[in-house]
Amino acid sequence: MSIRVLAIGGSLRRGSYNHLLLEQAQRQAPQGMSIEIADLSDIPLYNGDVQAQGFPASVQRVAEQAAQAGAFLIATPEYNYSIPGVLKNAIDWLSRVPGAPFQGKPVAIASASMGGMGGARAQYHLRQVLIYLDVHPLNKPELFISAAHEKFAADGELTDALSREGLDALLAALAAHTHRLQGREAVAVAVAA
Ligand code: FNR
């Protein structure tokens, strides 16, 4: 069965290395996996008063994409040792929408940073934040793209061989994790029937 992945980037910047990483994932997607990139650029700051008037169209759009997805891929920068507000804000909105579109689904996490640690600290914060959504993060492999400015070419291609291999391994593991979880779901339905 084909796996539909919703990719979410933590940076709105034109030329974002994390966005380039998601586009690279689209090019490197294994057979049987399609990757769509979510647009977080028009999601307003979370405000309970706004929610009380109805979820913004931008949030509903991403929630619908999440509901249609069988798996997720998040690529985030590290901002001050954590995840950027853009990503946290989107997660905050999406955690409030009815239907829990993330629940029970797998997520692979990656990060790209110009620094030497490749965004590792942000990834571990992200794992904590994702607990409430009840997604199932891949533990391994971990993918940290350090010195990102040296690993992407001017045309946006990820040229570093080790990083490309790491991305291949991450996507393959996400596919296997998705099939494992979907298999469990099928067994649970069969047992309940
Ligand atoms: C950063 N950057 C950064 N890098 C890092 O490795 N650890 C950090 O804590 C931070 N903190 C930080 C805070 C803020 C406000 C900014 C703007 C930047 C650098 C950051 O990782 C780098 O700019 C990345 O290239 C940003 O990701 P995108 O936009 O290229 O995807």
mmCIF file with all atom_site columns, C-alpha atoms and ligand atoms in Angstrom:
data_model
loop_
_atom_site.group_PDB
_atom_site.id
_atom_site.type_symbol
_atom_site.label_atom_id
_atom_site.label_alt_id
_atom_site.label_comp_id
_atom_site.label_asym_id
_atom_site.label_entity_id
_atom_site.label_seq_id
_atom_site.pdbx_PDB_ins_code
_atom_site.Cartn_x
_atom_site.Cartn_y
_atom_site.Cartn_z
_atom_site.occupancy
_atom_site.B_iso_or_equiv
_atom_site.pdbx_formal_charge
_atom_site.auth_seq_id
_atom_site.auth_comp_id
_atom_site.auth_asym_id
_atom_site.auth_atom_id
_atom_site.pdbx_PDB_model_num
ATOM   1   C CA  . MET A 1 1   ? 0.000   0.000  0.000  1.00 0.00 ? 1   MET A CA  1
ATOM   2   C CA  . SER A 1 2   ? 1.290   3.462  -0.908 1.00 0.00 ? 2   SER A CA  1
ATOM   3   C CA  . ILE A 1 3   ? 2.265   5.786  1.946  1.00 0.00 ? 3   ILE A CA  1
ATOM   4   C CA  . ARG A 1 4   ? 1.190   9.409  1.835  1.00 0.00 ? 4   ARG A CA  1
ATOM   5   C CA  . VAL A 1 5   ? 3.564   11.559 3.892  1.00 0.00 ? 5   VAL A CA  1
ATOM   6   C CA  . LEU A 1 6   ? 2.863   15.109 5.023  1.00 0.00 ? 6   LEU A CA  1
ATOM   7   C CA  . ALA A 1 7   ? 6.148   16.968 5.421  1.00 0.00 ? 7   ALA A CA  1
ATOM   8   C CA  . ILE A 1 8   ? 6.319   19.889 7.835  1.00 0.00 ? 8   ILE A CA  1
ATOM   9   C CA  . GLY A 1 9   ? 9.174   22.368 7.942  1.00 0.00 ? 9   GLY A CA  1
ATOM   10  C CA  . GLY A 1 10  ? 10.044  24.577 10.876 1.00 0.00 ? 10  GLY A CA  1
ATOM   11  C CA  . SER A 1 11  ? 11.367  27.532 8.875  1.00 0.00 ? 11  SER A CA  1
ATOM   12  C CA  . LEU A 1 12  ? 9.504   30.018 6.670  1.00 0.00 ? 12  LEU A CA  1
ATOM   13  C CA  . ARG A 1 13  ? 12.713  31.508 5.284  1.00 0.00 ? 13  ARG A CA  1
ATOM   14  C CA  . ARG A 1 14  ? 13.176  31.512 1.513  1.00 0.00 ? 14  ARG A CA  1
ATOM   15  C CA  . GLY A 1 15  ? 16.151  29.234 0.938  1.00 0.00 ? 15  GLY A CA  1
ATOM   16  C CA  . SER A 1 16  ? 15.610  27.443 4.270  1.00 0.00 ? 16  SER A CA  1
ATOM   17  C CA  . TYR A 1 17  ? 17.908  24.421 4.509  1.00 0.00 ? 17  TYR A CA  1
ATOM   18  C CA  . ASN A 1 18  ? 15.148  22.527 6.284  1.00 0.00 ? 18  ASN A CA  1
ATOM   19  C CA  . HIS A 1 19  ? 12.747  23.278 3.456  1.00 0.00 ? 19  HIS A CA  1
ATOM   20  C CA  . LEU A 1 20  ? 15.419  22.175 0.976  1.00 0.00 ? 20  LEU A CA  1
ATOM   21  C CA  . LEU A 1 21  ? 15.770  18.971 2.989  1.00 0.00 ? 21  LEU A CA  1
ATOM   22  C CA  . LEU A 1 22  ? 12.036  18.313 2.602  1.00 0.00 ? 22  LEU A CA  1
ATOM   23  C CA  . GLU A 1 23  ? 12.262  18.943 -1.137 1.00 0.00 ? 23  GLU A CA  1
ATOM   24  C CA  . GLN A 1 24  ? 15.230  16.569 -1.238 1.00 0.00 ? 24  GLN A CA  1
ATOM   25  C CA  . ALA A 1 25  ? 13.098  13.978 0.578  1.00 0.00 ? 25  ALA A CA  1
ATOM   26  C CA  . GLN A 1 26  ? 10.499  14.339 -2.189 1.00 0.00 ? 26  GLN A CA  1
ATOM   27  C CA  . ARG A 1 27  ? 13.202  13.517 -4.737 1.00 0.00 ? 27  ARG A CA  1
ATOM   28  C CA  . GLN A 1 28  ? 14.622  10.633 -2.685 1.00 0.00 ? 28  GLN A CA  1
ATOM   29  C CA  . ALA A 1 29  ? 11.260  9.166  -1.624 1.00 0.00 ? 29  ALA A CA  1
ATOM   30  C CA  . PRO A 1 30  ? 11.340  5.385  -1.936 1.00 0.00 ? 30  PRO A CA  1
ATOM   31  C CA  . GLN A 1 31  ? 8.942   3.606  -4.229 1.00 0.00 ? 31  GLN A CA  1
ATOM   32  C CA  . GLY A 1 32  ? 5.470   3.557  -2.745 1.00 0.00 ? 32  GLY A CA  1
ATOM   33  C CA  . MET A 1 33  ? 5.867   6.835  -0.830 1.00 0.00 ? 33  MET A CA  1
ATOM   34  C CA  . SER A 1 34  ? 4.656   10.283 -1.860 1.00 0.00 ? 34  SER A CA  1
ATOM   35  C CA  . ILE A 1 35  ? 5.583   13.419 0.082  1.00 0.00 ? 35  ILE A CA  1
ATOM   36  C CA  . GLU A 1 36  ? 3.557   16.628 0.190  1.00 0.00 ? 36  GLU A CA  1
ATOM   37  C CA  . ILE A 1 37  ? 4.970   19.711 1.930  1.00 0.00 ? 37  ILE A CA  1
ATOM   38  C CA  . ALA A 1 38  ? 2.650   21.653 4.239  1.00 0.00 ? 38  ALA A CA  1
ATOM   39  C CA  . ASP A 1 39  ? 2.547   25.462 4.074  1.00 0.00 ? 39  ASP A CA  1
ATOM   40  C CA  . LEU A 1 40  ? 2.646   27.005 7.550  1.00 0.00 ? 40  LEU A CA  1
ATOM   41  C CA  . SER A 1 41  ? 3.250   30.559 6.329  1.00 0.00 ? 41  SER A CA  1
ATOM   42  C CA  . ASP A 1 42  ? -0.333  31.797 6.771  1.00 0.00 ? 42  ASP A CA  1
ATOM   43  C CA  . ILE A 1 43  ? -1.063  30.185 10.155 1.00 0.00 ? 43  ILE A CA  1
ATOM   44  C CA  . PRO A 1 44  ? -1.721  32.957 12.690 1.00 0.00 ? 44  PRO A CA  1
ATOM   45  C CA  . LEU A 1 45  ? -0.389  32.948 16.233 1.00 0.00 ? 45  LEU A CA  1
ATOM   46  C CA  . TYR A 1 46  ? -2.481  30.665 18.399 1.00 0.00 ? 46  TYR A CA  1
ATOM   47  C CA  . ASN A 1 47  ? -5.212  32.546 20.227 1.00 0.00 ? 47  ASN A CA  1
ATOM   48  C CA  . GLY A 1 48  ? -8.042  30.817 22.060 1.00 0.00 ? 48  GLY A CA  1
ATOM   49  C CA  . ASP A 1 49  ? -10.372 33.704 21.184 1.00 0.00 ? 49  ASP A CA  1
ATOM   50  C CA  . VAL A 1 50  ? -9.693  33.141 17.471 1.00 0.00 ? 50  VAL A CA  1
ATOM   51  C CA  . GLN A 1 51  ? -10.271 29.400 17.922 1.00 0.00 ? 51  GLN A CA  1
ATOM   52  C CA  . ALA A 1 52  ? -13.595 30.152 19.634 1.00 0.00 ? 52  ALA A CA  1
ATOM   53  C CA  . GLN A 1 53  ? -14.691 31.934 16.419 1.00 0.00 ? 53  GLN A CA  1
ATOM   54  C CA  . GLY A 1 54  ? -13.671 28.897 14.335 1.00 0.00 ? 54  GLY A CA  1
ATOM   55  C CA  . PHE A 1 55  ? -10.368 27.419 13.217 1.00 0.00 ? 55  PHE A CA  1
ATOM   56  C CA  . PRO A 1 56  ? -8.618  29.594 10.618 1.00 0.00 ? 56  PRO A CA  1
ATOM   57  C CA  . ALA A 1 57  ? -8.758  28.260 7.047  1.00 0.00 ? 57  ALA A CA  1
ATOM   58  C CA  . SER A 1 58  ? -4.964  27.811 7.061  1.00 0.00 ? 58  SER A CA  1
ATOM   59  C CA  . VAL A 1 59  ? -5.166  25.521 10.111 1.00 0.00 ? 59  VAL A CA  1
ATOM   60  C CA  . GLN A 1 60  ? -8.083  23.583 8.653  1.00 0.00 ? 60  GLN A CA  1
ATOM   61  C CA  . ARG A 1 61  ? -6.127  23.110 5.434  1.00 0.00 ? 61  ARG A CA  1
ATOM   62  C CA  . VAL A 1 62  ? -3.083  21.614 7.181  1.00 0.00 ? 62  VAL A CA  1
ATOM   63  C CA  . ALA A 1 63  ? -5.324  19.557 9.502  1.00 0.00 ? 63  ALA A CA  1
ATOM   64  C CA  . GLU A 1 64  ? -7.066  18.107 6.458  1.00 0.00 ? 64  GLU A CA  1
ATOM   65  C CA  . GLN A 1 65  ? -3.687  17.279 4.857  1.00 0.00 ? 65  GLN A CA  1
ATOM   66  C CA  . ALA A 1 66  ? -2.649  15.640 8.145  1.00 0.00 ? 66  ALA A CA  1
ATOM   67  C CA  . ALA A 1 67  ? -5.867  13.618 8.253  1.00 0.00 ? 67  ALA A CA  1
ATOM   68  C CA  . GLN A 1 68  ? -5.205  12.343 4.728  1.00 0.00 ? 68  GLN A CA  1
ATOM   69  C CA  . ALA A 1 69  ? -1.578  11.466 5.519  1.00 0.00 ? 69  ALA A CA  1
ATOM   70  C CA  . GLY A 1 70  ? -0.452  8.071  6.744  1.00 0.00 ? 70  GLY A CA  1
ATOM   71  C CA  . ALA A 1 71  ? 2.861   9.377  8.096  1.00 0.00 ? 71  ALA A CA  1
ATOM   72  C CA  . PHE A 1 72  ? 4.741   12.601 8.786  1.00 0.00 ? 72  PHE A CA  1
ATOM   73  C CA  . LEU A 1 73  ? 8.204   13.977 8.201  1.00 0.00 ? 73  LEU A CA  1
ATOM   74  C CA  . ILE A 1 74  ? 9.323   17.029 10.162 1.00 0.00 ? 74  ILE A CA  1
ATOM   75  C CA  . ALA A 1 75  ? 12.490  18.973 9.331  1.00 0.00 ? 75  ALA A CA  1
ATOM   76  C CA  . THR A 1 76  ? 13.241  21.771 11.734 1.00 0.00 ? 76  THR A CA  1
ATOM   77  C CA  . PRO A 1 77  ? 15.956  24.278 12.523 1.00 0.00 ? 77  PRO A CA  1
ATOM   78  C CA  . GLU A 1 78  ? 17.125  24.730 16.088 1.00 0.00 ? 78  GLU A CA  1
ATOM   79  C CA  . TYR A 1 79  ? 16.366  28.172 17.514 1.00 0.00 ? 79  TYR A CA  1
ATOM   80  C CA  . ASN A 1 80  ? 17.973  28.902 20.870 1.00 0.00 ? 80  ASN A CA  1
ATOM   81  C CA  . TYR A 1 81  ? 18.327  25.197 21.650 1.00 0.00 ? 81  TYR A CA  1
ATOM   82  C CA  . SER A 1 82  ? 14.680  24.418 20.882 1.00 0.00 ? 82  SER A CA  1
ATOM   83  C CA  . ILE A 1 83  ? 12.163  24.330 18.049 1.00 0.00 ? 83  ILE A CA  1
ATOM   84  C CA  . PRO A 1 84  ? 11.155  27.570 16.286 1.00 0.00 ? 84  PRO A CA  1
ATOM   85  C CA  . GLY A 1 85  ? 7.927   29.276 17.320 1.00 0.00 ? 85  GLY A CA  1
ATOM   86  C CA  . VAL A 1 86  ? 6.562   28.722 13.796 1.00 0.00 ? 86  VAL A CA  1
ATOM   87  C CA  . LEU A 1 87  ? 6.617   24.963 14.287 1.00 0.00 ? 87  LEU A CA  1
ATOM   88  C CA  . LYS A 1 88  ? 5.444   25.022 17.902 1.00 0.00 ? 88  LYS A CA  1
ATOM   89  C CA  . ASN A 1 89  ? 2.600   27.367 16.961 1.00 0.00 ? 89  ASN A CA  1
ATOM   90  C CA  . ALA A 1 90  ? 1.449   25.064 14.152 1.00 0.00 ? 90  ALA A CA  1
ATOM   91  C CA  . ILE A 1 91  ? 1.602   22.068 16.481 1.00 0.00 ? 91  ILE A CA  1
ATOM   92  C CA  . ASP A 1 92  ? -0.373  24.010 19.104 1.00 0.00 ? 92  ASP A CA  1
ATOM   93  C CA  . TRP A 1 93  ? -3.154  24.748 16.603 1.00 0.00 ? 93  TRP A CA  1
ATOM   94  C CA  . LEU A 1 94  ? -3.153  21.224 15.191 1.00 0.00 ? 94  LEU A CA  1
ATOM   95  C CA  . SER A 1 95  ? -3.332  19.746 18.681 1.00 0.00 ? 95  SER A CA  1
ATOM   96  C CA  . ARG A 1 96  ? -6.705  21.523 19.167 1.00 0.00 ? 96  ARG A CA  1
ATOM   97  C CA  . VAL A 1 97  ? -8.464  20.471 15.965 1.00 0.00 ? 97  VAL A CA  1
ATOM   98  C CA  . PRO A 1 98  ? -11.153 17.824 16.317 1.00 0.00 ? 98  PRO A CA  1
ATOM   99  C CA  . GLY A 1 99  ? -10.418 14.379 14.966 1.00 0.00 ? 99  GLY A CA  1
ATOM   100 C CA  . ALA A 1 100 ? -6.815  14.151 16.217 1.00 0.00 ? 100 ALA A CA  1
ATOM   101 C CA  . PRO A 1 101 ? -5.335  13.847 12.694 1.00 0.00 ? 101 PRO A CA  1
ATOM   102 C CA  . PHE A 1 102 ? -1.882  12.863 14.006 1.00 0.00 ? 102 PHE A CA  1
ATOM   103 C CA  . GLN A 1 103 ? -2.951  10.223 16.484 1.00 0.00 ? 103 GLN A CA  1
ATOM   104 C CA  . GLY A 1 104 ? -1.371  6.799  16.106 1.00 0.00 ? 104 GLY A CA  1
ATOM   105 C CA  . LYS A 1 105 ? 0.626   7.740  12.992 1.00 0.00 ? 105 LYS A CA  1
ATOM   106 C CA  . PRO A 1 106 ? 4.401   7.606  12.579 1.00 0.00 ? 106 PRO A CA  1
ATOM   107 C CA  . VAL A 1 107 ? 6.665   10.621 12.274 1.00 0.00 ? 107 VAL A CA  1
ATOM   108 C CA  . ALA A 1 108 ? 10.289  10.868 11.169 1.00 0.00 ? 108 ALA A CA  1
ATOM   109 C CA  . ILE A 1 109 ? 12.309  13.813 12.435 1.00 0.00 ? 109 ILE A CA  1
ATOM   110 C CA  . ALA A 1 110 ? 15.248  15.574 10.817 1.00 0.00 ? 110 ALA A CA  1
ATOM   111 C CA  . SER A 1 111 ? 17.016  18.870 11.330 1.00 0.00 ? 111 SER A CA  1
ATOM   112 C CA  . ALA A 1 112 ? 19.441  21.053 9.437  1.00 0.00 ? 112 ALA A CA  1
ATOM   113 C CA  . SER A 1 113 ? 21.548  23.752 11.010 1.00 0.00 ? 113 SER A CA  1
ATOM   114 C CA  . MET A 1 114 ? 24.527  25.822 10.018 1.00 0.00 ? 114 MET A CA  1
ATOM   115 C CA  . GLY A 1 115 ? 25.976  24.913 13.418 1.00 0.00 ? 115 GLY A CA  1
ATOM   116 C CA  . GLY A 1 116 ? 28.011  21.865 14.368 1.00 0.00 ? 116 GLY A CA  1
ATOM   117 C CA  . MET A 1 117 ? 25.306  19.956 16.225 1.00 0.00 ? 117 MET A CA  1
ATOM   118 C CA  . GLY A 1 118 ? 22.853  19.860 13.352 1.00 0.00 ? 118 GLY A CA  1
ATOM   119 C CA  . GLY A 1 119 ? 19.868  20.856 15.465 1.00 0.00 ? 119 GLY A CA  1
ATOM   120 C CA  . ALA A 1 120 ? 20.075  17.911 17.867 1.00 0.00 ? 120 ALA A CA  1
ATOM   121 C CA  . ARG A 1 121 ? 18.745  19.837 20.869 1.00 0.00 ? 121 ARG A CA  1
ATOM   122 C CA  . ALA A 1 122 ? 15.671  20.952 18.934 1.00 0.00 ? 122 ALA A CA  1
ATOM   123 C CA  . GLN A 1 123 ? 14.926  17.371 17.940 1.00 0.00 ? 123 GLN A CA  1
ATOM   124 C CA  . TYR A 1 124 ? 14.797  16.203 21.538 1.00 0.00 ? 124 TYR A CA  1
ATOM   125 C CA  . HIS A 1 125 ? 12.492  19.076 22.494 1.00 0.00 ? 125 HIS A CA  1
ATOM   126 C CA  . LEU A 1 126 ? 10.314  18.240 19.504 1.00 0.00 ? 126 LEU A CA  1
ATOM   127 C CA  . ARG A 1 127 ? 9.997   14.647 20.671 1.00 0.00 ? 127 ARG A CA  1
ATOM   128 C CA  . GLN A 1 128 ? 8.688   15.886 24.010 1.00 0.00 ? 128 GLN A CA  1
ATOM   129 C CA  . VAL A 1 129 ? 6.168   18.230 22.352 1.00 0.00 ? 129 VAL A CA  1
ATOM   130 C CA  . LEU A 1 130 ? 4.899   15.470 20.060 1.00 0.00 ? 130 LEU A CA  1
ATOM   131 C CA  . ILE A 1 131 ? 3.898   13.221 22.941 1.00 0.00 ? 131 ILE A CA  1
ATOM   132 C CA  . TYR A 1 132 ? 0.588   15.030 23.369 1.00 0.00 ? 132 TYR A CA  1
ATOM   133 C CA  . LEU A 1 133 ? -0.321  14.457 19.696 1.00 0.00 ? 133 LEU A CA  1
ATOM   134 C CA  . ASP A 1 134 ? 0.180   10.735 20.309 1.00 0.00 ? 134 ASP A CA  1
ATOM   135 C CA  . VAL A 1 135 ? 2.245   10.290 17.171 1.00 0.00 ? 135 VAL A CA  1
ATOM   136 C CA  . HIS A 1 136 ? 4.852   7.549  17.029 1.00 0.00 ? 136 HIS A CA  1
ATOM   137 C CA  . PRO A 1 137 ? 8.290   9.072  16.360 1.00 0.00 ? 137 PRO A CA  1
ATOM   138 C CA  . LEU A 1 138 ? 10.978  6.956  14.774 1.00 0.00 ? 138 LEU A CA  1
ATOM   139 C CA  . ASN A 1 139 ? 13.767  6.558  17.291 1.00 0.00 ? 139 ASN A CA  1
ATOM   140 C CA  . LYS A 1 140 ? 16.409  5.667  14.734 1.00 0.00 ? 140 LYS A CA  1
ATOM   141 C CA  . PRO A 1 141 ? 18.027  6.540  12.473 1.00 0.00 ? 141 PRO A CA  1
ATOM   142 C CA  . GLU A 1 142 ? 18.527  10.110 13.613 1.00 0.00 ? 142 GLU A CA  1
ATOM   143 C CA  . LEU A 1 143 ? 19.319  12.662 10.923 1.00 0.00 ? 143 LEU A CA  1
ATOM   144 C CA  . PHE A 1 144 ? 21.192  15.813 11.879 1.00 0.00 ? 144 PHE A CA  1
ATOM   145 C CA  . ILE A 1 145 ? 22.531  17.918 8.987  1.00 0.00 ? 145 ILE A CA  1
ATOM   146 C CA  . SER A 1 146 ? 25.275  20.057 10.530 1.00 0.00 ? 146 SER A CA  1
ATOM   147 C CA  . ALA A 1 147 ? 27.078  22.819 8.591  1.00 0.00 ? 147 ALA A CA  1
ATOM   148 C CA  . ALA A 1 148 ? 24.091  22.766 6.252  1.00 0.00 ? 148 ALA A CA  1
ATOM   149 C CA  . HIS A 1 149 ? 25.429  25.672 4.201  1.00 0.00 ? 149 HIS A CA  1
ATOM   150 C CA  . GLU A 1 150 ? 28.268  23.368 3.040  1.00 0.00 ? 150 GLU A CA  1
ATOM   151 C CA  . LYS A 1 151 ? 26.012  20.444 2.156  1.00 0.00 ? 151 LYS A CA  1
ATOM   152 C CA  . PHE A 1 152 ? 23.492  21.957 -0.237 1.00 0.00 ? 152 PHE A CA  1
ATOM   153 C CA  . ALA A 1 153 ? 24.402  23.229 -3.704 1.00 0.00 ? 153 ALA A CA  1
ATOM   154 C CA  . ALA A 1 154 ? 23.179  26.588 -4.987 1.00 0.00 ? 154 ALA A CA  1
ATOM   155 C CA  . ASP A 1 155 ? 20.368  24.837 -6.879 1.00 0.00 ? 155 ASP A CA  1
ATOM   156 C CA  . GLY A 1 156 ? 19.068  23.336 -3.596 1.00 0.00 ? 156 GLY A CA  1
ATOM   157 C CA  . GLU A 1 157 ? 20.383  19.811 -4.131 1.00 0.00 ? 157 GLU A CA  1
ATOM   158 C CA  . LEU A 1 158 ? 21.737  18.006 -1.072 1.00 0.00 ? 158 LEU A CA  1
ATOM   159 C CA  . THR A 1 159 ? 25.190  17.104 -2.360 1.00 0.00 ? 159 THR A CA  1
ATOM   160 C CA  . ASP A 1 160 ? 26.772  15.613 0.769  1.00 0.00 ? 160 ASP A CA  1
ATOM   161 C CA  . ALA A 1 161 ? 26.890  11.835 0.237  1.00 0.00 ? 161 ALA A CA  1
ATOM   162 C CA  . LEU A 1 162 ? 26.590  10.870 3.923  1.00 0.00 ? 162 LEU A CA  1
ATOM   163 C CA  . SER A 1 163 ? 23.589  13.169 4.385  1.00 0.00 ? 163 SER A CA  1
ATOM   164 C CA  . ARG A 1 164 ? 21.899  11.707 1.307  1.00 0.00 ? 164 ARG A CA  1
ATOM   165 C CA  . GLU A 1 165 ? 22.482  8.198  2.664  1.00 0.00 ? 165 GLU A CA  1
ATOM   166 C CA  . GLY A 1 166 ? 21.099  9.294  6.026  1.00 0.00 ? 166 GLY A CA  1
ATOM   167 C CA  . LEU A 1 167 ? 17.979  10.653 4.336  1.00 0.00 ? 167 LEU A CA  1
ATOM   168 C CA  . ASP A 1 168 ? 17.506  7.423  2.379  1.00 0.00 ? 168 ASP A CA  1
ATOM   169 C CA  . ALA A 1 169 ? 17.813  5.443  5.616  1.00 0.00 ? 169 ALA A CA  1
ATOM   170 C CA  . LEU A 1 170 ? 15.358  7.730  7.424  1.00 0.00 ? 170 LEU A CA  1
ATOM   171 C CA  . LEU A 1 171 ? 12.725  7.427  4.680  1.00 0.00 ? 171 LEU A CA  1
ATOM   172 C CA  . ALA A 1 172 ? 13.152  3.647  4.452  1.00 0.00 ? 172 ALA A CA  1
ATOM   173 C CA  . ALA A 1 173 ? 12.751  3.372  8.234  1.00 0.00 ? 173 ALA A CA  1
ATOM   174 C CA  . LEU A 1 174 ? 9.656   5.611  8.084  1.00 0.00 ? 174 LEU A CA  1
ATOM   175 C CA  . ALA A 1 175 ? 8.125   3.316  5.458  1.00 0.00 ? 175 ALA A CA  1
ATOM   176 C CA  . ALA A 1 176 ? 8.865   0.234  7.571  1.00 0.00 ? 176 ALA A CA  1
ATOM   177 C CA  . HIS A 1 177 ? 7.531   1.925  10.733 1.00 0.00 ? 177 HIS A CA  1
ATOM   178 C CA  . THR A 1 178 ? 4.333   2.922  8.888  1.00 0.00 ? 178 THR A CA  1
ATOM   179 C CA  . HIS A 1 179 ? 3.737   -0.598 7.628  1.00 0.00 ? 179 HIS A CA  1
ATOM   180 C CA  . ARG A 1 180 ? 4.394   -1.983 11.105 1.00 0.00 ? 180 ARG A CA  1
ATOM   181 C CA  . LEU A 1 181 ? 1.896   0.397  12.703 1.00 0.00 ? 181 LEU A CA  1
ATOM   182 C CA  . GLN A 1 182 ? -0.719  -0.136 9.994  1.00 0.00 ? 182 GLN A CA  1
ATOM   183 C CA  . GLY A 1 183 ? -0.273  -3.892 10.361 1.00 0.00 ? 183 GLY A CA  1
ATOM   184 C CA  . ARG A 1 184 ? -0.906  -3.612 14.076 1.00 0.00 ? 184 ARG A CA  1
ATOM   185 C CA  . GLU A 1 185 ? -4.016  -1.563 13.395 1.00 0.00 ? 185 GLU A CA  1
ATOM   186 C CA  . ALA A 1 186 ? -5.288  -4.190 10.963 1.00 0.00 ? 186 ALA A CA  1
ATOM   187 C CA  . VAL A 1 187 ? -4.716  -6.922 13.550 1.00 0.00 ? 187 VAL A CA  1
ATOM   188 C CA  . ALA A 1 188 ? -6.511  -4.857 16.213 1.00 0.00 ? 188 ALA A CA  1
ATOM   189 C CA  . VAL A 1 189 ? -9.517  -4.366 13.912 1.00 0.00 ? 189 VAL A CA  1
ATOM   190 C CA  . ALA A 1 190 ? -9.568  -8.078 13.058 1.00 0.00 ? 190 ALA A CA  1
ATOM   191 C CA  . VAL A 1 191 ? -9.433  -9.032 16.747 1.00 0.00 ? 191 VAL A CA  1
ATOM   192 C CA  . ALA A 1 192 ? -12.217 -6.552 17.574 1.00 0.00 ? 192 ALA A CA  1
ATOM   193 C CA  . ALA A 1 193 ? -14.444 -7.801 14.717 1.00 0.00 ? 193 ALA A CA  1
HETATM 194 C C1  . FNR B 2 .   ? 19.499  30.153 15.101 1.00 0.00 ? 1   FNR B C1  1
HETATM 195 N N1  . FNR B 2 .   ? 20.412  29.190 14.736 1.00 0.00 ? 1   FNR B N1  1
HETATM 196 C C2  . FNR B 2 .   ? 20.774  28.219 15.648 1.00 0.00 ? 1   FNR B C2  1
HETATM 197 N N2  . FNR B 2 .   ? 21.513  27.119 15.239 1.00 0.00 ? 1   FNR B N2  1
HETATM 198 C C3  . FNR B 2 .   ? 21.789  26.132 16.122 1.00 0.00 ? 1   FNR B C3  1
HETATM 199 O O1  . FNR B 2 .   ? 22.438  25.157 15.748 1.00 0.00 ? 1   FNR B O1  1
HETATM 200 N N3  . FNR B 2 .   ? 21.386  26.218 17.425 1.00 0.00 ? 1   FNR B N3  1
HETATM 201 C C4  . FNR B 2 .   ? 20.648  27.265 17.884 1.00 0.00 ? 1   FNR B C4  1
HETATM 202 O O2  . FNR B 2 .   ? 20.279  27.283 19.046 1.00 0.00 ? 1   FNR B O2  1
HETATM 203 C C5  . FNR B 2 .   ? 20.330  28.306 16.975 1.00 0.00 ? 1   FNR B C5  1
HETATM 204 N N4  . FNR B 2 .   ? 19.572  29.367 17.375 1.00 0.00 ? 1   FNR B N4  1
HETATM 205 C C6  . FNR B 2 .   ? 19.088  30.240 16.437 1.00 0.00 ? 1   FNR B C6  1
HETATM 206 C C7  . FNR B 2 .   ? 18.142  31.180 16.813 1.00 0.00 ? 1   FNR B C7  1
HETATM 207 C C8  . FNR B 2 .   ? 17.589  32.026 15.876 1.00 0.00 ? 1   FNR B C8  1
HETATM 208 C C9  . FNR B 2 .   ? 16.540  33.026 16.283 1.00 0.00 ? 1   FNR B C9  1
HETATM 209 C C10 . FNR B 2 .   ? 17.988  31.934 14.522 1.00 0.00 ? 1   FNR B C10 1
HETATM 210 C C11 . FNR B 2 .   ? 17.367  32.825 13.468 1.00 0.00 ? 1   FNR B C11 1
HETATM 211 C C12 . FNR B 2 .   ? 18.938  31.029 14.144 1.00 0.00 ? 1   FNR B C12 1
HETATM 212 C C13 . FNR B 2 .   ? 20.915  29.101 13.365 1.00 0.00 ? 1   FNR B C13 1
HETATM 213 C C14 . FNR B 2 .   ? 19.984  28.262 12.514 1.00 0.00 ? 1   FNR B C14 1
HETATM 214 O O3  . FNR B 2 .   ? 20.121  26.900 12.793 1.00 0.00 ? 1   FNR B O3  1
HETATM 215 C C15 . FNR B 2 .   ? 20.308  28.476 11.048 1.00 0.00 ? 1   FNR B C15 1
HETATM 216 O O4  . FNR B 2 .   ? 20.049  29.821 10.756 1.00 0.00 ? 1   FNR B O4  1
HETATM 217 C C16 . FNR B 2 .   ? 19.515  27.568 10.134 1.00 0.00 ? 1   FNR B C16 1
HETATM 218 O O5  . FNR B 2 .   ? 19.989  27.707 8.833  1.00 0.00 ? 1   FNR B O5  1
HETATM 219 C C17 . FNR B 2 .   ? 18.049  27.916 10.162 1.00 0.00 ? 1   FNR B C17 1
HETATM 220 O O6  . FNR B 2 .   ? 17.332  26.942 9.449  1.00 0.00 ? 1   FNR B O6  1
HETATM 221 P P1  . FNR B 2 .   ? 16.757  27.223 7.983  1.00 0.00 ? 1   FNR B P1  1
HETATM 222 O O7  . FNR B 2 .   ? 16.015  28.516 8.003  1.00 0.00 ? 1   FNR B O7  1
HETATM 223 O O8  . FNR B 2 .   ? 17.948  27.296 7.066  1.00 0.00 ? 1   FNR B O8  1
HETATM 224 O O9  . FNR B 2 .   ? 15.898  26.050 7.710  1.00 0.00 ? 1   FNR B O9  1
#
